[in-house]
Amino acid sequence: MKTRIVTVCMALFMAMSWNAWAQTGGSPKGRVTIPLKHGSDHPGKRTDADMERWRGYGLGQFIHWGVYAIPGGEWNGKTYNGAAEWIRAWREFPREEYDNLYKQFNPTGFDAKAWARMAKKMGAGYLIFTTKHHDGFCLWPSRYTDYTVAHTPYQKDIVGQVVDAYTAEGIDVYLYFSIMDWNQGGWLYQPPKNEEEKARWEGFKQFTRNQLLELLENYPQIKGFWFDGTWDASWVGEAEFAHELEQELRALHPGLIIGSRFRADEYGNRRYDLNGDLIGDYDQTWERDIPTDIGQLRGNDWDCCMTIPENGWGYAKTWTTYAKTPYELLSMLSECNSLGGNLVINFGPDGNGHFRVEEQQIAAEIGRWMDVNGEAIRDAEPAAGVHKQGWGFMTQKGNRLFLHVYNQPLNNVLRLVFDKKTYVPGRVKLLDGGTALKVEDAGRNKQNARLFNLYLPEGKTFAGPFVVEVELIDNNGDQDAYQQAKV
Ligand code: JFZ
């Protein structure tokens, strides 16, 4: 006990003096960093072309598909109360029966090109597709297990068809892969405790490596992996193996994008390493969740994956919870993009390869909005130098500011509040149709910020959320710039 207190005191003292040294400019970032072997590989954002492209997607599609789509969240007339892709974990569902579902998997209605066309029309820039979920069933003909699509009545490679069809539509493909695999005897939840478990676990690690190398070899067009099922102590304890595997994958496939959910650092920290730097290329924790302010992201890239019902990713015959409307999903799309993230909307095709009617309608409606307003989403960045207002969200592309209006003010006036010494508005128009908005200089507020009123066209009714484009003229601190801009 005594030695423990002494050690803690020493550590505290060292950290304090280190901090003082760091503050005088010792550490490049002006803060304490502990050297890590398996921490973040690149604190802060990646700036290469692949990552720039990822950042510009704005909207993505997630697809969860597997044998769980056959029961569709139901067994024996009863509805499972959890996410349909987890039904194997339901006590009432006999394991034996689940593990034989693949013998019925024959999605004759599956048409990868039709899927890709639907995603293209929706305006998706990328797809995340489940190659293997927790149940271990592989949608590609893996050499390393028999539990694959090749051994179903359908036989054909589904991952290959999806990768080809989406790539042909110009949609980048990312492969979802669950490390946790309920079909592999070698999978453990806890670190191996004896020789027998050690051997099984080593076999499982090699199996995982083999499958990942196989996916990269089979589908070289893919842009990245979306890892899942990495939260158990067994995998968390494999920082070195996972880090080396990650480096191997990256070396084989330059530009590969991997999120924060693949591996831990050597202290078992997930997402952020011991120094608070993000592990991986973007923050994957925003699952069915959107940050409330940009500071929460600590300067990292991120995306938000969203289910249409409250939870549940795989096909469920009945959605037992409230399902989001296209309006709400669009609002999330604008919100995520206003915070520099992408929104990824999940779809769960049924056992025959069809999307439910609700999903088709949502995709079509989002697509119609994206056709008109997509430039405010794709390649757009969070707006800078302008304050958020209650009418909605803002994105920016160079000198083009986009106002995403979700709450149309009753007086039809949009208030614009610029930081002092930033911009004044030039041309202001609706993205839909180009109608110009009247601009009124409303002076300055108490904080000396510049205020403007934008008048929505009289008599026009908006059927849904709309976007106003504001040309930004750099004020450069000149109080008369707005008057000059008007002449
Ligand atoms: C996982 C899966 O278990 C689920 O079936 C689905 O595939 C989803 C996309 O990912 O579920 C998670 C994973 C991580 C969190 C929550 C649910 N998390 O970090 O909060």
PDB file of N, CA and C in Angstrom, residues 92-142:
ATOM      1  N   GLU A  92     -34.725 -17.995 -26.815  1.00  0.00           N
ATOM      2  CA  GLU A  92     -35.810 -18.828 -27.370  1.00  0.00           C
ATOM      3  C   GLU A  92     -35.488 -19.423 -28.738  1.00  0.00           C
ATOM      4  N   PHE A  93     -34.527 -18.830 -29.432  1.00  0.00           N
ATOM      5  CA  PHE A  93     -34.225 -19.299 -30.790  1.00  0.00           C
ATOM      6  C   PHE A  93     -33.183 -20.417 -30.706  1.00  0.00           C
ATOM      7  N   PRO A  94     -33.523 -21.638 -31.115  1.00  0.00           N
ATOM      8  CA  PRO A  94     -32.546 -22.726 -31.006  1.00  0.00           C
ATOM      9  C   PRO A  94     -31.330 -22.464 -31.900  1.00  0.00           C
ATOM     10  N   ARG A  95     -30.151 -22.509 -31.300  1.00  0.00           N
ATOM     11  CA  ARG A  95     -28.888 -22.271 -32.022  1.00  0.00           C
ATOM     12  C   ARG A  95     -28.782 -23.135 -33.270  1.00  0.00           C
ATOM     13  N   GLU A  96     -29.067 -24.393 -33.036  1.00  0.00           N
ATOM     14  CA  GLU A  96     -28.993 -25.411 -34.077  1.00  0.00           C
ATOM     15  C   GLU A  96     -29.788 -24.963 -35.316  1.00  0.00           C
ATOM     16  N   GLU A  97     -30.972 -24.441 -35.050  1.00  0.00           N
ATOM     17  CA  GLU A  97     -31.819 -24.017 -36.149  1.00  0.00           C
ATOM     18  C   GLU A  97     -31.213 -22.791 -36.847  1.00  0.00           C
ATOM     19  N   TYR A  98     -30.712 -21.853 -36.044  1.00  0.00           N
ATOM     20  CA  TYR A  98     -30.101 -20.664 -36.646  1.00  0.00           C
ATOM     21  C   TYR A  98     -28.920 -21.055 -37.527  1.00  0.00           C
ATOM     22  N   ASP A  99     -28.086 -21.935 -37.009  1.00  0.00           N
ATOM     23  CA  ASP A  99     -26.860 -22.280 -37.735  1.00  0.00           C
ATOM     24  C   ASP A  99     -27.134 -23.115 -38.995  1.00  0.00           C
ATOM     25  N   ASN A 100     -28.393 -23.502 -39.186  1.00  0.00           N
ATOM     26  CA  ASN A 100     -28.760 -24.204 -40.421  1.00  0.00           C
ATOM     27  C   ASN A 100     -29.591 -23.355 -41.376  1.00  0.00           C
ATOM     28  N   LEU A 101     -29.825 -22.114 -40.990  1.00  0.00           N
ATOM     29  CA  LEU A 101     -30.617 -21.224 -41.847  1.00  0.00           C
ATOM     30  C   LEU A 101     -29.980 -21.039 -43.226  1.00  0.00           C
ATOM     31  N   TYR A 102     -28.637 -21.109 -43.250  1.00  0.00           N
ATOM     32  CA  TYR A 102     -27.940 -20.867 -44.525  1.00  0.00           C
ATOM     33  C   TYR A 102     -28.382 -21.842 -45.610  1.00  0.00           C
ATOM     34  N   LYS A 103     -28.883 -22.995 -45.186  1.00  0.00           N
ATOM     35  CA  LYS A 103     -29.337 -23.990 -46.177  1.00  0.00           C
ATOM     36  C   LYS A 103     -30.578 -23.511 -46.922  1.00  0.00           C
ATOM     37  N   GLN A 104     -31.216 -22.472 -46.364  1.00  0.00           N
ATOM     38  CA  GLN A 104     -32.404 -21.896 -47.030  1.00  0.00           C
ATOM     39  C   GLN A 104     -32.070 -20.582 -47.730  1.00  0.00           C
ATOM     40  N   PHE A 105     -30.829 -20.140 -47.613  1.00  0.00           N
ATOM     41  CA  PHE A 105     -30.511 -18.802 -48.144  1.00  0.00           C
ATOM     42  C   PHE A 105     -30.421 -18.845 -49.666  1.00  0.00           C
ATOM     43  N   ASN A 106     -31.452 -18.306 -50.308  1.00  0.00           N
ATOM     44  CA  ASN A 106     -31.499 -18.331 -51.770  1.00  0.00           C
ATOM     45  C   ASN A 106     -32.206 -17.076 -52.289  1.00  0.00           C
ATOM     46  N   PRO A 107     -31.528 -15.928 -52.165  1.00  0.00           N
ATOM     47  CA  PRO A 107     -32.184 -14.651 -52.508  1.00  0.00           C
ATOM     48  C   PRO A 107     -32.275 -14.448 -54.025  1.00  0.00           C
ATOM     49  N   THR A 108     -33.250 -15.098 -54.639  1.00  0.00           N
ATOM     50  CA  THR A 108     -33.384 -15.028 -56.097  1.00  0.00           C
ATOM     51  C   THR A 108     -33.742 -13.614 -56.562  1.00  0.00           C
ATOM     52  N   GLY A 109     -34.279 -12.797 -55.629  1.00  0.00           N
ATOM     53  CA  GLY A 109     -34.645 -11.439 -56.015  1.00  0.00           C
ATOM     54  C   GLY A 109     -33.491 -10.449 -55.917  1.00  0.00           C
ATOM     55  N   PHE A 110     -32.333 -10.927 -55.463  1.00  0.00           N
ATOM     56  CA  PHE A 110     -31.187 -10.015 -55.273  1.00  0.00           C
ATOM     57  C   PHE A 110     -30.647  -9.528 -56.612  1.00  0.00           C
ATOM     58  N   ASP A 111     -30.533  -8.203 -56.739  1.00  0.00           N
ATOM     59  CA  ASP A 111     -30.034  -7.593 -57.969  1.00  0.00           C
ATOM     60  C   ASP A 111     -29.093  -6.459 -57.540  1.00  0.00           C
ATOM     61  N   ALA A 112     -27.804  -6.755 -57.540  1.00  0.00           N
ATOM     62  CA  ALA A 112     -26.809  -5.788 -57.037  1.00  0.00           C
ATOM     63  C   ALA A 112     -26.877  -4.478 -57.812  1.00  0.00           C
ATOM     64  N   LYS A 113     -27.145  -4.571 -59.119  1.00  0.00           N
ATOM     65  CA  LYS A 113     -27.186  -3.335 -59.916  1.00  0.00           C
ATOM     66  C   LYS A 113     -28.371  -2.465 -59.516  1.00  0.00           C
ATOM     67  N   ALA A 114     -29.495  -3.125 -59.204  1.00  0.00           N
ATOM     68  CA  ALA A 114     -30.671  -2.357 -58.765  1.00  0.00           C
ATOM     69  C   ALA A 114     -30.395  -1.702 -57.405  1.00  0.00           C
ATOM     70  N   TRP A 115     -29.715  -2.414 -56.526  1.00  0.00           N
ATOM     71  CA  TRP A 115     -29.340  -1.832 -55.226  1.00  0.00           C
ATOM     72  C   TRP A 115     -28.482  -0.593 -55.456  1.00  0.00           C
ATOM     73  N   ALA A 116     -27.486  -0.740 -56.323  1.00  0.00           N
ATOM     74  CA  ALA A 116     -26.536   0.357 -56.553  1.00  0.00           C
ATOM     75  C   ALA A 116     -27.235   1.556 -57.196  1.00  0.00           C
ATOM     76  N   ARG A 117     -28.195   1.284 -58.080  1.00  0.00           N
ATOM     77  CA  ARG A 117     -28.946   2.387 -58.713  1.00  0.00           C
ATOM     78  C   ARG A 117     -29.759   3.134 -57.657  1.00  0.00           C
ATOM     79  N   MET A 118     -30.371   2.374 -56.762  1.00  0.00           N
ATOM     80  CA  MET A 118     -31.171   3.007 -55.710  1.00  0.00           C
ATOM     81  C   MET A 118     -30.280   3.896 -54.826  1.00  0.00           C
ATOM     82  N   ALA A 119     -29.088   3.391 -54.500  1.00  0.00           N
ATOM     83  CA  ALA A 119     -28.168   4.167 -53.645  1.00  0.00           C
ATOM     84  C   ALA A 119     -27.680   5.411 -54.375  1.00  0.00           C
ATOM     85  N   LYS A 120     -27.443   5.253 -55.677  1.00  0.00           N
ATOM     86  CA  LYS A 120     -26.981   6.388 -56.482  1.00  0.00           C
ATOM     87  C   LYS A 120     -28.059   7.472 -56.517  1.00  0.00           C
ATOM     88  N   LYS A 121     -29.288   7.032 -56.738  1.00  0.00           N
ATOM     89  CA  LYS A 121     -30.401   7.994 -56.791  1.00  0.00           C
ATOM     90  C   LYS A 121     -30.623   8.684 -55.448  1.00  0.00           C
ATOM     91  N   MET A 122     -30.294   7.957 -54.389  1.00  0.00           N
ATOM     92  CA  MET A 122     -30.439   8.564 -53.060  1.00  0.00           C
ATOM     93  C   MET A 122     -29.382   9.649 -52.840  1.00  0.00           C
ATOM     94  N   GLY A 123     -28.249   9.513 -53.566  1.00  0.00           N
ATOM     95  CA  GLY A 123     -27.178  10.497 -53.414  1.00  0.00           C
ATOM     96  C   GLY A 123     -26.042  10.016 -52.522  1.00  0.00           C
ATOM     97  N   ALA A 124     -25.974   8.698 -52.303  1.00  0.00           N
ATOM     98  CA  ALA A 124     -24.935   8.156 -51.419  1.00  0.00           C
ATOM     99  C   ALA A 124     -23.562   8.226 -52.079  1.00  0.00           C
ATOM    100  N   GLY A 125     -22.577   8.632 -51.323  1.00  0.00           N
ATOM    101  CA  GLY A 125     -21.203   8.661 -51.819  1.00  0.00           C
ATOM    102  C   GLY A 125     -20.449   7.391 -51.478  1.00  0.00           C
ATOM    103  N   TYR A 126     -20.917   6.676 -50.431  1.00  0.00           N
ATOM    104  CA  TYR A 126     -20.261   5.423 -50.058  1.00  0.00           C
ATOM    105  C   TYR A 126     -21.243   4.425 -49.481  1.00  0.00           C
ATOM    106  N   LEU A 127     -20.800   3.179 -49.553  1.00  0.00           N
ATOM    107  CA  LEU A 127     -21.584   2.065 -49.017  1.00  0.00           C
ATOM    108  C   LEU A 127     -20.737   1.339 -47.977  1.00  0.00           C
ATOM    109  N   ILE A 128     -21.370   0.952 -46.878  1.00  0.00           N
ATOM    110  CA  ILE A 128     -20.722   0.042 -45.919  1.00  0.00           C
ATOM    111  C   ILE A 128     -21.543  -1.240 -45.957  1.00  0.00           C
ATOM    112  N   PHE A 129     -20.911  -2.331 -46.324  1.00  0.00           N
ATOM    113  CA  PHE A 129     -21.654  -3.572 -46.561  1.00  0.00           C
ATOM    114  C   PHE A 129     -21.143  -4.701 -45.672  1.00  0.00           C
ATOM    115  N   THR A 130     -22.063  -5.401 -45.024  1.00  0.00           N
ATOM    116  CA  THR A 130     -21.683  -6.490 -44.114  1.00  0.00           C
ATOM    117  C   THR A 130     -21.161  -7.703 -44.894  1.00  0.00           C
ATOM    118  N   THR A 131     -19.882  -7.979 -44.757  1.00  0.00           N
ATOM    119  CA  THR A 131     -19.340  -9.203 -45.356  1.00  0.00           C
ATOM    120  C   THR A 131     -19.581 -10.371 -44.411  1.00  0.00           C
ATOM    121  N   LYS A 132     -19.480 -10.077 -43.108  1.00  0.00           N
ATOM    122  CA  LYS A 132     -19.645 -11.108 -42.069  1.00  0.00           C
ATOM    123  C   LYS A 132     -20.063 -10.423 -40.786  1.00  0.00           C
ATOM    124  N   HIS A 133     -21.249 -10.746 -40.307  1.00  0.00           N
ATOM    125  CA  HIS A 133     -21.704 -10.175 -39.027  1.00  0.00           C
ATOM    126  C   HIS A 133     -21.289 -11.119 -37.901  1.00  0.00           C
ATOM    127  N   HIS A 134     -21.755 -10.840 -36.668  1.00  0.00           N
ATOM    128  CA  HIS A 134     -21.311 -11.626 -35.508  1.00  0.00           C
ATOM    129  C   HIS A 134     -21.583 -13.126 -35.658  1.00  0.00           C
ATOM    130  N   ASP A 135     -22.633 -13.489 -36.395  1.00  0.00           N
ATOM    131  CA  ASP A 135     -22.974 -14.915 -36.550  1.00  0.00           C
ATOM    132  C   ASP A 135     -21.933 -15.691 -37.352  1.00  0.00           C
ATOM    133  N   GLY A 136     -21.043 -14.972 -38.039  1.00  0.00           N
ATOM    134  CA  GLY A 136     -19.951 -15.631 -38.754  1.00  0.00           C
ATOM    135  C   GLY A 136     -20.272 -16.027 -40.189  1.00  0.00           C
ATOM    136  N   PHE A 137     -21.517 -15.820 -40.622  1.00  0.00           N
ATOM    137  CA  PHE A 137     -21.882 -16.215 -41.981  1.00  0.00           C
ATOM    138  C   PHE A 137     -21.256 -15.238 -42.985  1.00  0.00           C
ATOM    139  N   CYS A 138     -20.526 -15.801 -43.963  1.00  0.00           N
ATOM    140  CA  CYS A 138     -19.791 -14.970 -44.922  1.00  0.00           C
ATOM    141  C   CYS A 138     -20.555 -14.819 -46.225  1.00  0.00           C
ATOM    142  N   LEU A 139     -20.725 -13.580 -46.653  1.00  0.00           N
ATOM    143  CA  LEU A 139     -21.415 -13.332 -47.930  1.00  0.00           C
ATOM    144  C   LEU A 139     -20.459 -13.432 -49.119  1.00  0.00           C
ATOM    145  N   TRP A 140     -19.233 -13.842 -48.845  1.00  0.00           N
ATOM    146  CA  TRP A 140     -18.302 -14.123 -49.936  1.00  0.00           C
ATOM    147  C   TRP A 140     -17.794 -15.560 -49.750  1.00  0.00           C
ATOM    148  N   PRO A 141     -17.327 -16.192 -50.819  1.00  0.00           N
ATOM    149  CA  PRO A 141     -16.915 -17.599 -50.705  1.00  0.00           C
ATOM    150  C   PRO A 141     -15.539 -17.719 -50.066  1.00  0.00           C
ATOM    151  N   SER A 142     -15.466 -17.559 -48.762  1.00  0.00           N
ATOM    152  CA  SER A 142     -14.172 -17.597 -48.083  1.00  0.00           C
ATOM    153  C   SER A 142     -13.564 -19.000 -48.148  1.00  0.00           C
TER     154      SER A 142
END
